[in-house]
Structures are given as C-alpha cells and as structure tokens.
Amino acid sequence: MNELLNKQLQTAELQQQHLRQLVRAQDELPDNVKTVAGVDVAYEKDSNRLVAAVVVLDATSLAVEQVVSHYGEATFPYVPGLFSFRELPAILLALEKLPLQPDLIICDGQGLAHPRRFGLACHLGVVTGIPTIGCAKTRLLGEYGPLAASRGSYESLVDNGEVIGRAIRTQTGKNPVFVSIGHKVSLDTAADWVLRLAPTYRLPETTRAADHAVKTLLKLHSLKI
DNA sequence: GCGACAG
DNA sequence: ATCTTGTCGC
C-alpha cells in the first residue's frame, strides 16, 4: 500500500523539478501595489476536512477588505518538501472566488528556501502568475549568522553557499521570520514588504488575518452554522 | 546509521 | 497542522 504513495511523492518531486524553472526572481510587481493577500489552511482534528482562506488587505492601511474561503478535504499527506501539494489545491479554489486578484500574496511557508528551490510560495506564484513572497515561522534549511536583536536586523539564509532567503527580525527581541522569494519579487523587495506588513507583531498582518479567518471558519463549520 | 524535517 | 490549563503581564 506504500507503492501508490511513493509513486505520488515521486511524481510531485518531478513536478517541482519542472515548475521550478518558471520561477521569476526579479521584481515584476505593479508600480503601485494596492492590495496584499494572506493565505492559510486549517485542518479538522480527526478527519481530512480542511478550510482554506484568502484574505485581502489594503496595502496602505492594512485593513481587511475581503475574505474568501473553500471547504474541502486533504488529498495529499504532509511531507516536508512537498508541503504545497497538500495546501495548494484548496488555496487555488478559494482564490478563484475573488472577483479581482490581489497584487501580492504573502504565504505562510517557504519560497526558494526549499530543498528543490520550490516551496509553497513559488508554486502558488508560478501557477497563478501573481507575485508571491514566502514568510515562514521556522527554518526548513539553510544557515545564518548571529542576528542582532533589533527590529529590522537580518542575516542571509545560506544553503551550500547559495543565498536562499533571509532571517529577519520583525520585532525586537522576538524570534526572526524566514523570508524567501516566491515569484516575481526580489529578495530585497520581499524583505521590505514583510517588515512593512509586520509593524506590531512578529508575523505579517496578512498571515495573521488569514490564520484568524481560517480558524474561525473551521470552528463555525464544525458547529454546522 | 541517526537525526532533522515549512504547515 | 492539532490537542491542551493555567498563568504571567500590559
């Protein structure tokens, strides 16, 4: 019964090897980014039920403008390195419900800071064509030197001599977040946006809003409301 | 061989 | 990711 799973994982890796070539690491975002979105997925405890949400914020005020969601079931297991295959399908279905696509999307996970340089942020960006940034709470791979304690300080995330992202302190004295290129956004621009979106808390308002939305929706759903 | 391993 | 109580602090 593991043969099918192994085949599925092998196919997913091949997909990554193919799609990774389509990632664009330079700035190709609009001159004036007006909307920024956060995406997240929450899972029900003893089932495969899940809910994905896309929350659109005004890029200047950071006020929530729109929330769309999708209820479904997980069809792929959680495997480090193949995370996007578990979350992307539901995220795409939620995204389709938006009448207007956001100018930029911040993902809760890695972008190029991935073993095959193709984390969730890259996958979502390449599939939709929307500029994306990866902003993870923990590191998947790469090393970084001593990081100053103040907000805004950062160190390069290096893997095999290659800069794959940046460990950035968004709040003085708090643990850093791990930012990497997703699609159509340079690392410098990605870092700027993450800092701009996290003026008060460690995580960007986009991921905080998406996380909150998804947890609330899942709770309401389990209450059959 | 052993441990580590985005969410 | 999810479960899980109280607790310390602004």
mmCIF file of C-alpha atoms (C1' of nucleotides) in Angstrom:
data_model
loop_
_atom_site.group_PDB
_atom_site.id
_atom_site.type_symbol
_atom_site.label_atom_id
_atom_site.label_comp_id
_atom_site.label_asym_id
_atom_site.label_seq_id
_atom_site.Cartn_x
_atom_site.Cartn_y
_atom_site.Cartn_z
ATOM 1 C CA MET A 1 0.000 0.000 0.000
ATOM 2 C CA ASN A 2 3.042 2.215 0.049
ATOM 3 C CA GLU A 3 3.686 1.786 -3.637
ATOM 4 C CA LEU A 4 0.967 4.244 -4.578
ATOM 5 C CA LEU A 5 2.163 6.801 -2.064
ATOM 6 C CA ASN A 6 5.771 6.519 -3.201
ATOM 7 C CA LYS A 7 4.650 6.995 -6.781
ATOM 8 C CA GLN A 8 2.627 10.048 -5.760
ATOM 9 C CA LEU A 9 5.590 11.588 -3.931
ATOM 10 C CA GLN A 10 7.927 10.816 -6.807
ATOM 11 C CA THR A 11 5.550 12.462 -9.268
ATOM 12 C CA ALA A 12 5.253 15.523 -7.050
ATOM 13 C CA GLU A 13 9.027 15.916 -6.948
ATOM 14 C CA LEU A 14 9.212 15.664 -10.712
ATOM 15 C CA GLN A 15 6.560 18.374 -10.939
ATOM 16 C CA GLN A 16 8.689 20.604 -8.738
ATOM 17 C CA GLN A 17 11.792 19.996 -10.831
ATOM 18 C CA HIS A 18 9.815 21.048 -13.880
ATOM 19 C CA LEU A 19 7.960 24.038 -12.444
ATOM 20 C CA ARG A 20 10.950 25.485 -10.625
ATOM 21 C CA GLN A 21 12.307 26.712 -13.948
ATOM 22 C CA LEU A 22 9.340 29.046 -14.299
ATOM 23 C CA VAL A 23 10.076 30.994 -11.114
ATOM 24 C CA ARG A 24 10.958 34.643 -11.665
ATOM 25 C CA ALA A 25 13.260 36.104 -9.020
ATOM 26 C CA GLN A 26 13.184 39.745 -10.136
ATOM 27 C CA ASP A 27 10.617 42.405 -9.345
ATOM 28 C CA GLU A 28 7.650 42.229 -11.675
ATOM 29 C CA LEU A 29 5.005 43.549 -9.348
ATOM 30 C CA PRO A 30 2.768 46.548 -10.108
ATOM 31 C CA ASP A 31 4.208 50.059 -9.702
ATOM 32 C CA ASN A 32 1.603 50.715 -7.064
ATOM 33 C CA VAL A 33 0.710 47.640 -5.076
ATOM 34 C CA LYS A 34 -2.745 48.365 -3.702
ATOM 35 C CA THR A 35 -3.810 45.028 -2.295
ATOM 36 C CA VAL A 36 -1.836 42.376 -0.410
ATOM 37 C CA ALA A 37 -3.249 38.983 0.481
ATOM 38 C CA GLY A 38 -2.574 36.331 3.072
ATOM 39 C CA VAL A 39 -3.462 32.670 2.584
ATOM 40 C CA ASP A 40 -3.805 29.848 5.078
ATOM 41 C CA VAL A 41 -5.371 26.442 5.641
ATOM 42 C CA ALA A 42 -6.747 24.888 8.842
ATOM 43 C CA TYR A 43 -7.484 21.218 9.401
ATOM 44 C CA GLU A 44 -10.182 19.471 11.399
ATOM 45 C CA LYS A 45 -8.856 17.225 14.129
ATOM 46 C CA ASP A 46 -9.994 13.689 13.334
ATOM 47 C CA SER A 47 -10.783 13.927 9.641
ATOM 48 C CA ASN A 48 -9.368 15.178 6.370
ATOM 49 C CA ARG A 49 -11.683 18.152 6.342
ATOM 50 C CA LEU A 50 -9.985 21.470 5.794
ATOM 51 C CA VAL A 51 -10.782 25.075 5.070
ATOM 52 C CA ALA A 52 -8.596 27.417 3.040
ATOM 53 C CA ALA A 53 -8.933 31.192 3.087
ATOM 54 C CA VAL A 54 -7.549 34.135 1.184
ATOM 55 C CA VAL A 55 -7.741 37.472 2.980
ATOM 56 C CA VAL A 56 -7.172 40.646 1.003
ATOM 57 C CA LEU A 57 -5.830 43.705 2.827
ATOM 58 C CA ASP A 58 -5.416 47.296 1.723
ATOM 59 C CA ALA A 59 -1.654 47.623 1.207
ATOM 60 C CA THR A 60 -1.524 51.000 2.932
ATOM 61 C CA SER A 61 -3.941 50.800 5.853
ATOM 62 C CA LEU A 62 -3.591 47.013 6.240
ATOM 63 C CA ALA A 63 -7.346 46.901 6.760
ATOM 64 C CA VAL A 64 -9.083 43.678 5.747
ATOM 65 C CA GLU A 65 -11.042 44.237 2.567
ATOM 66 C CA GLN A 66 -12.194 40.797 1.581
ATOM 67 C CA VAL A 67 -12.272 37.177 2.707
ATOM 68 C CA VAL A 68 -12.993 34.161 0.516
ATOM 69 C CA SER A 69 -12.769 30.520 1.524
ATOM 70 C CA HIS A 70 -13.079 26.948 0.386
ATOM 71 C CA TYR A 71 -14.090 23.858 2.350
ATOM 72 C CA GLY A 72 -12.730 20.534 1.176
ATOM 73 C CA GLU A 73 -10.610 17.548 2.082
ATOM 74 C CA ALA A 74 -6.875 16.999 2.179
ATOM 75 C CA THR A 75 -5.836 14.731 -0.668
ATOM 76 C CA PHE A 76 -2.114 14.736 -0.026
ATOM 77 C CA PRO A 77 -0.188 13.940 3.182
ATOM 78 C CA TYR A 78 2.067 16.407 4.931
ATOM 79 C CA VAL A 79 5.582 15.713 3.732
ATOM 80 C CA PRO A 80 8.323 18.279 4.387
ATOM 81 C CA GLY A 81 9.484 19.435 0.977
ATOM 82 C CA LEU A 82 6.133 18.644 -0.638
ATOM 83 C CA PHE A 83 4.012 20.900 1.510
ATOM 84 C CA SER A 84 2.488 22.806 -1.402
ATOM 85 C CA PHE A 85 0.866 19.669 -2.788
ATOM 86 C CA ARG A 86 -1.173 19.455 0.382
ATOM 87 C CA GLU A 87 -2.295 23.071 0.635
ATOM 88 C CA LEU A 88 -2.266 24.490 -2.872
ATOM 89 C CA PRO A 89 -5.413 22.825 -4.301
ATOM 90 C CA ALA A 90 -7.663 24.295 -1.613
ATOM 91 C CA ILE A 91 -5.944 27.685 -1.772
ATOM 92 C CA LEU A 92 -6.480 27.874 -5.532
ATOM 93 C CA LEU A 93 -10.173 27.073 -5.163
ATOM 94 C CA ALA A 94 -10.567 29.830 -2.588
ATOM 95 C CA LEU A 95 -8.603 32.260 -4.757
ATOM 96 C CA GLU A 96 -10.951 31.617 -7.685
ATOM 97 C CA LYS A 97 -13.758 33.159 -5.663
ATOM 98 C CA LEU A 98 -12.103 36.563 -5.706
ATOM 99 C CA PRO A 99 -13.532 38.834 -8.403
ATOM 100 C CA LEU A 100 -10.207 40.685 -8.526
ATOM 101 C CA GLN A 101 -6.802 39.103 -7.917
ATOM 102 C CA PRO A 102 -4.538 40.699 -5.267
ATOM 103 C CA ASP A 103 -1.354 42.496 -6.349
ATOM 104 C CA LEU A 104 0.808 40.468 -3.979
ATOM 105 C CA ILE A 105 0.417 37.355 -1.834
ATOM 106 C CA ILE A 106 2.366 36.502 1.313
ATOM 107 C CA CYS A 107 2.490 32.759 2.002
ATOM 108 C CA ASP A 108 2.809 31.043 5.349
ATOM 109 C CA GLY A 109 5.779 28.881 4.338
ATOM 110 C CA GLN A 110 8.919 28.823 2.219
ATOM 111 C CA GLY A 111 9.568 30.094 -1.271
ATOM 112 C CA LEU A 112 13.037 29.433 -2.737
ATOM 113 C CA ALA A 113 14.311 28.387 0.712
ATOM 114 C CA HIS A 114 13.428 24.834 -0.169
ATOM 115 C CA PRO A 115 15.430 21.662 -0.975
ATOM 116 C CA ARG A 116 14.483 21.906 -4.654
ATOM 117 C CA ARG A 117 14.058 25.686 -4.555
ATOM 118 C CA PHE A 118 10.309 25.403 -4.996
ATOM 119 C CA GLY A 119 8.331 25.907 -1.803
ATOM 120 C CA LEU A 120 4.649 26.813 -1.500
ATOM 121 C CA ALA A 121 5.177 30.491 -2.340
ATOM 122 C CA CYS A 122 6.914 29.618 -5.618
ATOM 123 C CA HIS A 123 4.289 27.048 -6.504
ATOM 124 C CA LEU A 124 1.380 29.410 -5.865
ATOM 125 C CA GLY A 125 3.116 32.190 -7.781
ATOM 126 C CA VAL A 126 4.008 30.130 -10.827
ATOM 127 C CA VAL A 127 0.537 28.585 -11.075
ATOM 128 C CA THR A 128 -1.339 31.887 -10.726
ATOM 129 C CA GLY A 129 1.150 34.346 -12.160
ATOM 130 C CA ILE A 130 0.641 36.531 -9.079
ATOM 131 C CA PRO A 131 3.729 37.961 -7.298
ATOM 132 C CA THR A 132 4.336 35.984 -4.082
ATOM 133 C CA ILE A 133 6.590 36.012 -1.030
ATOM 134 C CA GLY A 134 7.417 33.142 1.317
ATOM 135 C CA CYS A 135 7.396 34.058 5.009
ATOM 136 C CA ALA A 136 7.836 31.052 7.297
ATOM 137 C CA LYS A 137 7.766 30.886 11.072
ATOM 138 C CA THR A 138 10.539 28.307 11.165
ATOM 139 C CA ARG A 139 13.509 27.394 9.021
ATOM 140 C CA LEU A 140 13.419 24.411 6.680
ATOM 141 C CA LEU A 141 17.053 24.561 5.603
ATOM 142 C CA GLY A 142 19.974 26.948 5.342
ATOM 143 C CA GLU A 143 22.171 28.556 7.978
ATOM 144 C CA TYR A 144 22.542 32.118 9.151
ATOM 145 C CA GLY A 145 24.954 34.028 11.372
ATOM 146 C CA PRO A 146 24.347 35.833 14.676
ATOM 147 C CA LEU A 147 21.330 38.089 14.377
ATOM 148 C CA ALA A 148 21.114 41.487 16.103
ATOM 149 C CA ALA A 149 18.179 41.876 18.478
ATOM 150 C CA SER A 150 16.544 44.949 16.982
ATOM 151 C CA ARG A 151 13.592 45.039 14.610
ATOM 152 C CA GLY A 152 14.760 45.182 11.017
ATOM 153 C CA SER A 153 18.043 43.356 11.526
ATOM 154 C CA TYR A 154 18.599 40.398 9.249
ATOM 155 C CA GLU A 155 21.059 37.750 8.072
ATOM 156 C CA SER A 156 21.225 35.813 4.820
ATOM 157 C CA LEU A 157 19.959 32.243 4.829
ATOM 158 C CA VAL A 158 22.664 30.250 3.082
ATOM 159 C CA ASP A 159 22.486 26.707 1.758
ATOM 160 C CA ASN A 160 25.503 25.217 0.005
ATOM 161 C CA GLY A 161 26.968 28.663 -0.474
ATOM 162 C CA GLU A 162 23.803 29.934 -2.067
ATOM 163 C CA VAL A 163 21.664 32.701 -0.565
ATOM 164 C CA ILE A 164 18.181 31.215 -0.482
ATOM 165 C CA GLY A 165 16.446 33.730 1.749
ATOM 166 C CA ARG A 166 16.724 35.901 4.805
ATOM 167 C CA ALA A 167 16.188 35.554 8.553
ATOM 168 C CA ILE A 168 14.515 38.816 9.531
ATOM 169 C CA ARG A 169 13.652 40.179 12.937
ATOM 170 C CA THR A 170 10.285 41.901 12.592
ATOM 171 C CA GLN A 171 10.042 42.673 16.318
ATOM 172 C CA THR A 172 12.882 43.496 18.685
ATOM 173 C CA GLY A 173 13.696 40.590 20.951
ATOM 174 C CA LYS A 174 11.401 38.146 19.156
ATOM 175 C CA ASN A 175 12.428 35.194 17.005
ATOM 176 C CA PRO A 176 13.006 36.043 13.337
ATOM 177 C CA VAL A 177 10.813 35.001 10.406
ATOM 178 C CA PHE A 178 12.279 33.327 7.338
ATOM 179 C CA VAL A 179 11.654 35.211 4.126
ATOM 180 C CA SER A 180 12.354 33.953 0.640
ATOM 181 C CA ILE A 181 11.417 34.753 -2.925
ATOM 182 C CA GLY A 182 8.173 33.274 -4.160
ATOM 183 C CA HIS A 183 7.593 34.623 -7.662
ATOM 184 C CA LYS A 184 8.084 37.978 -9.427
ATOM 185 C CA VAL A 185 9.519 39.581 -6.272
ATOM 186 C CA SER A 186 13.214 40.123 -5.459
ATOM 187 C CA LEU A 187 14.555 39.213 -2.022
ATOM 188 C CA ASP A 188 15.117 42.875 -1.114
ATOM 189 C CA THR A 189 11.552 43.768 -2.042
ATOM 190 C CA ALA A 190 10.214 40.721 -0.229
ATOM 191 C CA ALA A 191 12.052 41.748 2.925
ATOM 192 C CA ASP A 192 10.707 45.306 2.667
ATOM 193 C CA TRP A 193 7.152 44.056 2.375
ATOM 194 C CA VAL A 194 7.404 41.668 5.274
ATOM 195 C CA LEU A 195 8.712 44.416 7.535
ATOM 196 C CA ARG A 196 6.056 46.805 6.330
ATOM 197 C CA LEU A 197 3.337 44.226 6.976
ATOM 198 C CA ALA A 198 4.605 43.436 10.472
ATOM 199 C CA PRO A 199 4.666 46.823 12.255
ATOM 200 C CA THR A 200 3.302 45.425 15.522
ATOM 201 C CA TYR A 201 3.591 41.665 15.646
ATOM 202 C CA ARG A 202 6.157 39.087 14.627
ATOM 203 C CA LEU A 203 4.071 37.787 11.738
ATOM 204 C CA PRO A 204 2.784 39.889 8.816
ATOM 205 C CA GLU A 205 -0.783 41.148 9.228
ATOM 206 C CA THR A 206 -1.642 39.168 6.106
ATOM 207 C CA THR A 207 -0.804 35.814 7.652
ATOM 208 C CA ARG A 208 -2.328 36.836 10.989
ATOM 209 C CA ALA A 209 -5.568 37.748 9.237
ATOM 210 C CA ALA A 210 -5.595 34.573 7.143
ATOM 211 C CA ASP A 211 -4.805 32.423 10.169
ATOM 212 C CA HIS A 212 -7.578 34.021 12.159
ATOM 213 C CA ALA A 213 -10.077 33.670 9.321
ATOM 214 C CA VAL A 214 -9.332 30.029 8.744
ATOM 215 C CA LYS A 215 -9.579 29.102 12.427
ATOM 216 C CA THR A 216 -12.846 30.958 12.879
ATOM 217 C CA LEU A 217 -14.352 29.417 9.753
ATOM 218 C CA LEU A 218 -13.317 25.929 10.786
ATOM 219 C CA LYS A 219 -14.911 26.392 14.187
ATOM 220 C CA LEU A 220 -18.151 27.691 12.706
ATOM 221 C CA HIS A 221 -18.167 24.832 10.248
ATOM 222 C CA SER A 222 -17.798 22.178 12.932
ATOM 223 C CA LEU A 223 -20.796 23.795 14.687
ATOM 224 C CA LYS A 224 -22.702 23.378 11.395
ATOM 225 C CA ILE A 225 -23.518 27.038 11.261
ATOM 226 C "C1'" DG B 1 23.213 4.615 10.692
ATOM 227 C "C1'" DC B 2 20.925 8.707 13.083
ATOM 228 C "C1'" DG B 3 18.514 12.858 13.399
ATOM 229 C "C1'" DA B 4 16.068 16.625 11.242
ATOM 230 C "C1'" DC B 5 12.047 17.881 8.760
ATOM 231 C "C1'" DA B 6 7.677 24.680 6.045
ATOM 232 C "C1'" DG B 7 2.272 23.548 7.959
ATOM 233 C "C1'" DA C 1 -1.304 21.364 11.473
ATOM 234 C "C1'" DT C 2 -3.937 19.749 16.077
ATOM 235 C "C1'" DC C 3 -4.628 18.864 21.360
ATOM 236 C "C1'" DT C 4 -4.334 21.286 25.850
ATOM 237 C "C1'" DT C 5 -4.837 24.923 31.599
ATOM 238 C "C1'" DG C 6 -3.211 27.894 33.741
ATOM 239 C "C1'" DT C 7 -0.553 31.783 34.112
ATOM 240 C "C1'" DC C 8 2.225 35.907 33.754
ATOM 241 C "C1'" DG C 9 1.872 40.634 32.143
ATOM 242 C "C1'" DC C 10 0.362 45.015 29.764
#
